[in-house]
PDB file of C-alpha atoms in Angstrom:
ATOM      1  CA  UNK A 833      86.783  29.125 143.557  1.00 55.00           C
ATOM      2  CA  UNK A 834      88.491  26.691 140.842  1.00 58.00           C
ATOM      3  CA  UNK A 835      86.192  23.172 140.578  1.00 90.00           C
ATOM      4  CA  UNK A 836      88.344  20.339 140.430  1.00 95.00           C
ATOM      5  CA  UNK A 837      87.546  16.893 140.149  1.00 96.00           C
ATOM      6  CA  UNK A 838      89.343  13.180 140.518  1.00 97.00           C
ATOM      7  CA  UNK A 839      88.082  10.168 139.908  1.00 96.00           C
ATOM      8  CA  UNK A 840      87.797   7.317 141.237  1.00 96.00           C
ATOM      9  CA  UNK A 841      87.871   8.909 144.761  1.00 95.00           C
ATOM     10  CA  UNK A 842      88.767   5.120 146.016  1.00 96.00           C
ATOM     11  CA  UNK A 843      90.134   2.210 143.965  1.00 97.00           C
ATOM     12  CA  UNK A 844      91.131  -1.088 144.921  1.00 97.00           C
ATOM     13  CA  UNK A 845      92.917  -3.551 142.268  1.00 96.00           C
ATOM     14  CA  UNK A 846      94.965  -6.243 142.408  1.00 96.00           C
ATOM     15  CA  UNK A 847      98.869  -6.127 141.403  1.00 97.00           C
ATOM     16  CA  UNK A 848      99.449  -6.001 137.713  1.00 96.00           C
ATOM     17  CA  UNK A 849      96.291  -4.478 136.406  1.00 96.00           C
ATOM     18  CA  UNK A 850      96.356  -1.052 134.630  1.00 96.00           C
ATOM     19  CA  UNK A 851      95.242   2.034 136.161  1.00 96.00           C
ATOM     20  CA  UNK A 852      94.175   5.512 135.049  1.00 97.00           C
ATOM     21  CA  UNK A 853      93.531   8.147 137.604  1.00 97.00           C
ATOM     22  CA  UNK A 854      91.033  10.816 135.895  1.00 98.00           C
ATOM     23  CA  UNK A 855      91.537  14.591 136.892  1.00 98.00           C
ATOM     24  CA  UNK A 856      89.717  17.426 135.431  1.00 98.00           C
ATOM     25  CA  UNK A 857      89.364  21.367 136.226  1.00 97.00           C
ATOM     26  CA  UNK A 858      86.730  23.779 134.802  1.00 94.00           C
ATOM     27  CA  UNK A 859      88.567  27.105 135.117  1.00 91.00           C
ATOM     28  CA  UNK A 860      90.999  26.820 132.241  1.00 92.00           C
ATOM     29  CA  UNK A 861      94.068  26.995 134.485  1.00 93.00           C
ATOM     30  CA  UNK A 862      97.520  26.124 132.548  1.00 93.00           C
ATOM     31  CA  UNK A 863      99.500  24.635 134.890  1.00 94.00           C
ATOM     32  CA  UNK A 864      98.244  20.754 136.756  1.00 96.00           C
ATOM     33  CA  UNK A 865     100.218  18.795 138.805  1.00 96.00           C
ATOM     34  CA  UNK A 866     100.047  15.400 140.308  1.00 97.00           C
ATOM     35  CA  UNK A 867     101.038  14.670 144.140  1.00 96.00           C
ATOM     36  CA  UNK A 868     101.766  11.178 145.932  1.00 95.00           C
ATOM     37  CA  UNK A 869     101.085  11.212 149.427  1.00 92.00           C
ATOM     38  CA  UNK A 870     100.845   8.655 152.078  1.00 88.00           C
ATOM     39  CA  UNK A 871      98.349   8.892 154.796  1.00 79.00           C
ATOM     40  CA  UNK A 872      99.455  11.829 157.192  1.00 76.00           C
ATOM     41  CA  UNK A 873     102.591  12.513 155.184  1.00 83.00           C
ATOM     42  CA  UNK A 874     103.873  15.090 153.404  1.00 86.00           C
ATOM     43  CA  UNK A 875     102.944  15.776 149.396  1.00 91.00           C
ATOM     44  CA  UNK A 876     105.483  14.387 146.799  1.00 92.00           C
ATOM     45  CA  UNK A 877     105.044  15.697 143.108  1.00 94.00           C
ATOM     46  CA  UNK A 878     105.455  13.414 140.529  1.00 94.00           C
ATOM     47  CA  UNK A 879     104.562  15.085 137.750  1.00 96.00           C
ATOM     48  CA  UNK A 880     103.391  18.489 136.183  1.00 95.00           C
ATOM     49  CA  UNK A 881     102.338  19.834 133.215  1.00 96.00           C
ATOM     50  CA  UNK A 882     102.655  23.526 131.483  1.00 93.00           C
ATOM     51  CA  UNK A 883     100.005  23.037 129.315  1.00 94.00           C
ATOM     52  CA  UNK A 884      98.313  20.955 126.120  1.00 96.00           C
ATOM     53  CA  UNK A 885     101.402  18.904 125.432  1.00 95.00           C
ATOM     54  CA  UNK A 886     103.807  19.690 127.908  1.00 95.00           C
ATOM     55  CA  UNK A 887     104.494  16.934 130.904  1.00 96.00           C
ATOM     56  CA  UNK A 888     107.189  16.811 133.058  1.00 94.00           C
ATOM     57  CA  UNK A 889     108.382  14.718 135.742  1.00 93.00           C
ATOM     58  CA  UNK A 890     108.623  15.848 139.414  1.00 90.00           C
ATOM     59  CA  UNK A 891     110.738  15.524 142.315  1.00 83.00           C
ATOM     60  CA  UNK A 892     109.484  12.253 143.342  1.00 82.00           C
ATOM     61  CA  UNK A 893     110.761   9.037 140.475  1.00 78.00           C
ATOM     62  CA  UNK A 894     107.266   7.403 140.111  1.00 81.00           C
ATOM     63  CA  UNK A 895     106.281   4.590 137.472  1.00 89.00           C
ATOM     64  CA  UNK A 896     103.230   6.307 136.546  1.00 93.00           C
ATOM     65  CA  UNK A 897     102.508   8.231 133.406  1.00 94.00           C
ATOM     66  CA  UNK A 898     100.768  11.492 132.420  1.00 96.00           C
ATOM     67  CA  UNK A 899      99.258  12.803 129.748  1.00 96.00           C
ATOM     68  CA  UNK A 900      98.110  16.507 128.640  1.00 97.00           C
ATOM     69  CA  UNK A 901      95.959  16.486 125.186  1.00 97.00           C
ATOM     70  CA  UNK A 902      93.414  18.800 126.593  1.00 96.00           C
ATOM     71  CA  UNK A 903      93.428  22.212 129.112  1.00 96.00           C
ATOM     72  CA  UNK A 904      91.309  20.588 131.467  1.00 96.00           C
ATOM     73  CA  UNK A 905      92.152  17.115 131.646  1.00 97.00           C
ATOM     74  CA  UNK A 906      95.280  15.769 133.234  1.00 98.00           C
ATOM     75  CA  UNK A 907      95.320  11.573 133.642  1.00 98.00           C
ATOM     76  CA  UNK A 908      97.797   9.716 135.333  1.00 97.00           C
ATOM     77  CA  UNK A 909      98.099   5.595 134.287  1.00 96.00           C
ATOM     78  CA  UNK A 910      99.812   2.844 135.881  1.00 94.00           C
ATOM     79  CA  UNK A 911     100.458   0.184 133.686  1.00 93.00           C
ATOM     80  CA  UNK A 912     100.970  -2.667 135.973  1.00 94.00           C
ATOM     81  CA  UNK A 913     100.007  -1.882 139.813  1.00 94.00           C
ATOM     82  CA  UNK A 914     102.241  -2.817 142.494  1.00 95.00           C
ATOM     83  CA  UNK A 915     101.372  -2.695 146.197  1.00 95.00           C
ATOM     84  CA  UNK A 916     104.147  -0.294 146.592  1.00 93.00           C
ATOM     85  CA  UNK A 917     101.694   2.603 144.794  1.00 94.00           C
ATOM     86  CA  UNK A 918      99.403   2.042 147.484  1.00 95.00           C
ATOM     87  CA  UNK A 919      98.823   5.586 148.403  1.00 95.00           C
ATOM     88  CA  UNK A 920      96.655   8.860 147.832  1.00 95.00           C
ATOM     89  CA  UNK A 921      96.723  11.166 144.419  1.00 96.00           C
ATOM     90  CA  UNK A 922      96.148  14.759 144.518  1.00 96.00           C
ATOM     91  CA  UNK A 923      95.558  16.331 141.921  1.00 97.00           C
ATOM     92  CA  UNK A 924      95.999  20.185 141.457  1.00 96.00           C
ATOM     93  CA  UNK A 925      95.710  23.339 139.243  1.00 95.00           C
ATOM     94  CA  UNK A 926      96.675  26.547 139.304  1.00 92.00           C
ATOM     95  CA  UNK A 927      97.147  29.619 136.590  1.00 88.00           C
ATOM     96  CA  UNK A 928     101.240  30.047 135.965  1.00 80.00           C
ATOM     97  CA  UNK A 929     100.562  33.910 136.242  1.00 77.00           C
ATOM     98  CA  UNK A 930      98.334  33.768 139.605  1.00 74.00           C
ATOM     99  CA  UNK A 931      99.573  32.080 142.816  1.00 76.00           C
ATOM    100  CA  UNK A 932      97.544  29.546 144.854  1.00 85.00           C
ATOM    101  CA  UNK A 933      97.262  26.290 143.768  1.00 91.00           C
ATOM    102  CA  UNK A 934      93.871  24.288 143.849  1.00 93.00           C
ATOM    103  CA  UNK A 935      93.837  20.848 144.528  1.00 95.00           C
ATOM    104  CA  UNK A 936      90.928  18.148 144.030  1.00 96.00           C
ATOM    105  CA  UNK A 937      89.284  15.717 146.768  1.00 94.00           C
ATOM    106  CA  UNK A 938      92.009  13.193 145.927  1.00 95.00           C
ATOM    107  CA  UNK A 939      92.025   9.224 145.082  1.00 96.00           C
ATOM    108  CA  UNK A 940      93.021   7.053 147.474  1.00 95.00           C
ATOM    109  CA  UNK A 941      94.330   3.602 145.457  1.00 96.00           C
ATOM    110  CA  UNK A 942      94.873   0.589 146.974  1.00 97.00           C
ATOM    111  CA  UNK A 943      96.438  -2.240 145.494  1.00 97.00           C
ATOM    112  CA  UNK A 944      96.540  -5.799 146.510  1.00 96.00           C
TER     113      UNK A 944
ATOM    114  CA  UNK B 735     117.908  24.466 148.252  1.00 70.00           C
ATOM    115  CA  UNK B 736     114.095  25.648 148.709  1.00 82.00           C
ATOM    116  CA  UNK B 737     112.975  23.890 151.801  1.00 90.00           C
ATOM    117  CA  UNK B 738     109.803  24.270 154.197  1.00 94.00           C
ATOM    118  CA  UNK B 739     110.144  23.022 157.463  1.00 95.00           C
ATOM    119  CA  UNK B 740     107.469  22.636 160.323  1.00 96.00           C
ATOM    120  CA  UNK B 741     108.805  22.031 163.848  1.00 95.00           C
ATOM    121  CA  UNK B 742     105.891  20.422 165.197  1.00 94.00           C
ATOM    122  CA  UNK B 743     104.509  16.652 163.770  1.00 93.00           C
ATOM    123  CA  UNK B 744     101.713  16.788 165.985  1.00 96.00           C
ATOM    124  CA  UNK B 745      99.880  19.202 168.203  1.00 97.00           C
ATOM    125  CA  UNK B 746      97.057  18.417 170.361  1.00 97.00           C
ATOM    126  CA  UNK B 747      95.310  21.720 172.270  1.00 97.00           C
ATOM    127  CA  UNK B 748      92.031  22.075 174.023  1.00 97.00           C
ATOM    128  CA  UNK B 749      89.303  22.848 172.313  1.00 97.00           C
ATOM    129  CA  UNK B 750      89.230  27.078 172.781  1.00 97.00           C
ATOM    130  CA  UNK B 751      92.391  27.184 173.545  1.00 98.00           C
ATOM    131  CA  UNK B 752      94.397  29.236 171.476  1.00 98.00           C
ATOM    132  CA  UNK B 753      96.666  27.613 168.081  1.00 97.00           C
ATOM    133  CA  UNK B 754     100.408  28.386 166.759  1.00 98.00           C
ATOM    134  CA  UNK B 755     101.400  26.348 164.657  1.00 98.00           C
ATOM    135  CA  UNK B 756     105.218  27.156 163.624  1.00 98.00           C
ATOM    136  CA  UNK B 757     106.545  27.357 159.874  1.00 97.00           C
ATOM    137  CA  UNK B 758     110.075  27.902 158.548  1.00 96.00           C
ATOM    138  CA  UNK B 759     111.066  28.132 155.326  1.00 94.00           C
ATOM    139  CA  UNK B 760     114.587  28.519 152.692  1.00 91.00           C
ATOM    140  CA  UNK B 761     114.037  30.545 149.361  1.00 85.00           C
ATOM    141  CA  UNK B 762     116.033  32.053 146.972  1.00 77.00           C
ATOM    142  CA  UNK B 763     113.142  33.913 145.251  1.00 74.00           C
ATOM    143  CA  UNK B 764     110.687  36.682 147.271  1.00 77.00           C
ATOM    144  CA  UNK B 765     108.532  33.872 148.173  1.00 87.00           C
ATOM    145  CA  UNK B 766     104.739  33.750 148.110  1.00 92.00           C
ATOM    146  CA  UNK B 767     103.609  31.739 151.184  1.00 94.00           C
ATOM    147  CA  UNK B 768     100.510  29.736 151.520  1.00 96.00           C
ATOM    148  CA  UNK B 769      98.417  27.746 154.448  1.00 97.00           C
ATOM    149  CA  UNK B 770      97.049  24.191 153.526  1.00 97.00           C
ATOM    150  CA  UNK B 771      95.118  22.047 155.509  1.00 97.00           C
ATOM    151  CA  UNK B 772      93.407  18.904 154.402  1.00 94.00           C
ATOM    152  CA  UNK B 773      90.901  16.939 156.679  1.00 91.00           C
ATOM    153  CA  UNK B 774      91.067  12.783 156.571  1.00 85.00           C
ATOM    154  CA  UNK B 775      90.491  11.516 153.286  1.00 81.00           C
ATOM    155  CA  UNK B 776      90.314  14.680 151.565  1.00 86.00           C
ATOM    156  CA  UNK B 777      92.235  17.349 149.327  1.00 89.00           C
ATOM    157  CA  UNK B 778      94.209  20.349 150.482  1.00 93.00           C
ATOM    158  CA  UNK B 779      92.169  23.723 150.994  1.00 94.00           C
ATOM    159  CA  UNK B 780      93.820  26.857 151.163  1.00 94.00           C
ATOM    160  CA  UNK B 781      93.373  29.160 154.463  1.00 96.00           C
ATOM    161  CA  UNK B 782      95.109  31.831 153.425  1.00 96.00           C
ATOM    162  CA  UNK B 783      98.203  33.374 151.427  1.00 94.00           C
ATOM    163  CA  UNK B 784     101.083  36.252 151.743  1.00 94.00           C
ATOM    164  CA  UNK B 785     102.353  37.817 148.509  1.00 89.00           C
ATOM    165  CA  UNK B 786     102.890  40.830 149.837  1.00 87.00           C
ATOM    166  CA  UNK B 787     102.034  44.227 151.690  1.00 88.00           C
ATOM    167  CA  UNK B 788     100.787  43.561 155.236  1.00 91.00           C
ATOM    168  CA  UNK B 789     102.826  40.818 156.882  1.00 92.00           C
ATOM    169  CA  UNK B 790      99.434  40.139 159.353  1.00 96.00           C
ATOM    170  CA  UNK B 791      96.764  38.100 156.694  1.00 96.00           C
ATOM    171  CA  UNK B 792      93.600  36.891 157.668  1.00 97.00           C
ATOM    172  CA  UNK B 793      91.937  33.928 155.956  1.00 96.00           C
ATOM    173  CA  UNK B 794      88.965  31.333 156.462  1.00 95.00           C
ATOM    174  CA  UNK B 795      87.788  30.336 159.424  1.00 94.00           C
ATOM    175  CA  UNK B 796      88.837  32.565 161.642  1.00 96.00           C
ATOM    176  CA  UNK B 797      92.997  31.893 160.759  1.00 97.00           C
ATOM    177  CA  UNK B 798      95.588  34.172 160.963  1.00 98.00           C
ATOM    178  CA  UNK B 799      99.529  34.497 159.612  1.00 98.00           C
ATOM    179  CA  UNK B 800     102.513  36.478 160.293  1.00 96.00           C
ATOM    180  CA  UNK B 801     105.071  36.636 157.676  1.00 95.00           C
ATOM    181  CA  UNK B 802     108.658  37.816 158.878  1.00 94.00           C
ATOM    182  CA  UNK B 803     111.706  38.193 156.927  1.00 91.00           C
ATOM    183  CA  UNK B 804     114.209  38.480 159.435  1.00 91.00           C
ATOM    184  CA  UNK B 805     113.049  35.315 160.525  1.00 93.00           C
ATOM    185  CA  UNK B 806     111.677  33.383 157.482  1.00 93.00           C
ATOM    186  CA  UNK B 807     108.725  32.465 159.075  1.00 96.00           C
ATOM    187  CA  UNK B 808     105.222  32.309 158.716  1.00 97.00           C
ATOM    188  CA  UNK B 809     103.205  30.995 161.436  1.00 98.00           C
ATOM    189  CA  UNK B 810      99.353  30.089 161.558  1.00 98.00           C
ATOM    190  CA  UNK B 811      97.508  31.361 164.894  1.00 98.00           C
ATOM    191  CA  UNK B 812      93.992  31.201 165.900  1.00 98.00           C
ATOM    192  CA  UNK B 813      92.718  32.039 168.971  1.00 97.00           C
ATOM    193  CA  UNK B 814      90.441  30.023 169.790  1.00 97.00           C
ATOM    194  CA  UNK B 815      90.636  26.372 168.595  1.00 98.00           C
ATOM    195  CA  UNK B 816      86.958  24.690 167.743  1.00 97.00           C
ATOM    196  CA  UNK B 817      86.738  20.815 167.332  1.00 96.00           C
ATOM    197  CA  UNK B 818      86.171  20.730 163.666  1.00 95.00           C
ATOM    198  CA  UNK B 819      89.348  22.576 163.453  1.00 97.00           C
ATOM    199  CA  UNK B 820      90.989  19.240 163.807  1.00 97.00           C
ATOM    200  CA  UNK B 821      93.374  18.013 160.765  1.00 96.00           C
ATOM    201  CA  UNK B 822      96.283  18.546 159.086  1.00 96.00           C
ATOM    202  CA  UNK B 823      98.278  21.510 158.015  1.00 97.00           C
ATOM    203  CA  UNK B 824     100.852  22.508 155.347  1.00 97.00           C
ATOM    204  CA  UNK B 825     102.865  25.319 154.695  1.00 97.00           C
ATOM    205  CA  UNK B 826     103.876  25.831 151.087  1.00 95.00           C
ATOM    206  CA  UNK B 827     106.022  28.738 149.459  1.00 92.00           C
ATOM    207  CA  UNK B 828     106.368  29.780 145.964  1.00 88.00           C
ATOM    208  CA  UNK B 829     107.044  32.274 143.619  1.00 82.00           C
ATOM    209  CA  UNK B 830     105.556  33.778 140.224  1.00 77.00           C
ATOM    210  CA  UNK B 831     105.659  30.366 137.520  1.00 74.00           C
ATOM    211  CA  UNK B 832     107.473  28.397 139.730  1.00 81.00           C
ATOM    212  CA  UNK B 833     106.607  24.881 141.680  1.00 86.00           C
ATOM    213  CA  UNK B 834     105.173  24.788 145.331  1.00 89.00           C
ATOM    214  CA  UNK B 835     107.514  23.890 148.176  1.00 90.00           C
ATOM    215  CA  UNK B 836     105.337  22.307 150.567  1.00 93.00           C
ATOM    216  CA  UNK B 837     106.399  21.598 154.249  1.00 94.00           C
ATOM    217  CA  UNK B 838     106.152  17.689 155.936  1.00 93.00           C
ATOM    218  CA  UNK B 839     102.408  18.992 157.650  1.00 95.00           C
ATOM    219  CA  UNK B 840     101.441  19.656 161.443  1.00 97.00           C
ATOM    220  CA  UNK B 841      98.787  16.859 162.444  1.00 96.00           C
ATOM    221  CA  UNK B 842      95.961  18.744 164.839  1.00 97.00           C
ATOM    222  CA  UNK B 843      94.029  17.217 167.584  1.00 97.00           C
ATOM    223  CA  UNK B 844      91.522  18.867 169.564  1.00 97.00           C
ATOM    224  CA  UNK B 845      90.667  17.891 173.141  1.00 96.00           C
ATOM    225  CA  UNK B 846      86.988  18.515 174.099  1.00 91.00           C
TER     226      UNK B 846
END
């Protein structure tokens, strides 16, 4: 069972304030990926990464940012909140040679 | 295009009744195939996965899948639905290094 974490679980902030959604994972997986979804919708990835220095953006255009300096840390940053990124971040792991993903307890941001 | 579909946007059944819930999917790869589901405010936990070998799996909680070719399906059953089995449930295919497809989610409710 992979441990993976995200913090804050809830955030609320008022429009034009930086952001950084934390994500970490303790089994050393390679791959990480970051998911919009809306409440009771479907998952939209926004952006992945290979490994330490890799990033890559998804299938969903989002303003946010990533960044990859170390295995087990994956942030995402918003650098001026709009109420349109009012949704929930998942954030997930997985080992490019094995095959389920893992995903953490999610954020659920809320700006004003 | 790789696409998951699932028929069904919401379900409601009786509490020990039995579950289907129905899942479709378009690959170009042999595709690895995966049940989701994610309770209210939470992340995604798997139930179970097909790579290969018997097309019957069993996974947590007393879930089953079928995985059929001829049809590209592979539907979730459970025979007898308890209350805390209500929430929401995604299908998502893959393949070795490659991105999830996940499908839009079936919501659950279950009648006491």
């Amino acid at each position: 069972e992979a441990d993976i974490y995200q913090t804050p679980r809830y955030l609320v902030i008022g429009t034009g304030k930086k952001i950084t959604l934390e994500c970490s994972q303790t089994m050393g997986h390679d791959k990480m990926y970051w998911y919009q979804q809306d409440p009771g919708m479907e998952l939209h990835l926004i952006h992945y990464s290979y490994g330490v220095n890799s990033t890559e953006k998804g299938d969903l255009s989002s303003e946010s940012t990533v960044s990859r300096i170390r295995t087990e840390h994956f942030p995402l940053t918003l650098e001026s909140a709009r109420p349109s990124h009012t949704s929930q971040y998942l954030c997930a792991s997985r080992w490019t040679s094995g095959y389920e993903q893992y995903f953490g307890p999610g954020t659920r941001l809320t700006v004003t | 295009a790789q696409s998951v579909t699932q028929p069904d946007i919401h379900i409601t059944v009786s509490e020990g009744a039995s579950l289907e819930l129905r899942c479709n999917y378009s690959y170009g790869a042999t595709p690895y195939l995966f049940w989701y589901v994610q309770s209210p405010g939470q992340g995604l936990q798997l139930l179970l996965k097909y790579f290969s070998g018997d097309t019957l799996v069993q996974g947590i909680k007393g879930f089953e899948a079928e995985f059929k070719r001829s049809q590209s399906s592979f539907n979730l059953r459970k025979p007898s639905v308890h209350w805390s089995d209500a929430a929401e449930y995604f299908c998502a295919v893959g393949s070795y290094g490659q991105n999830f497809v996940f499908g839009p989610g079936t919501r659950l409710s279950v009648l006491p």
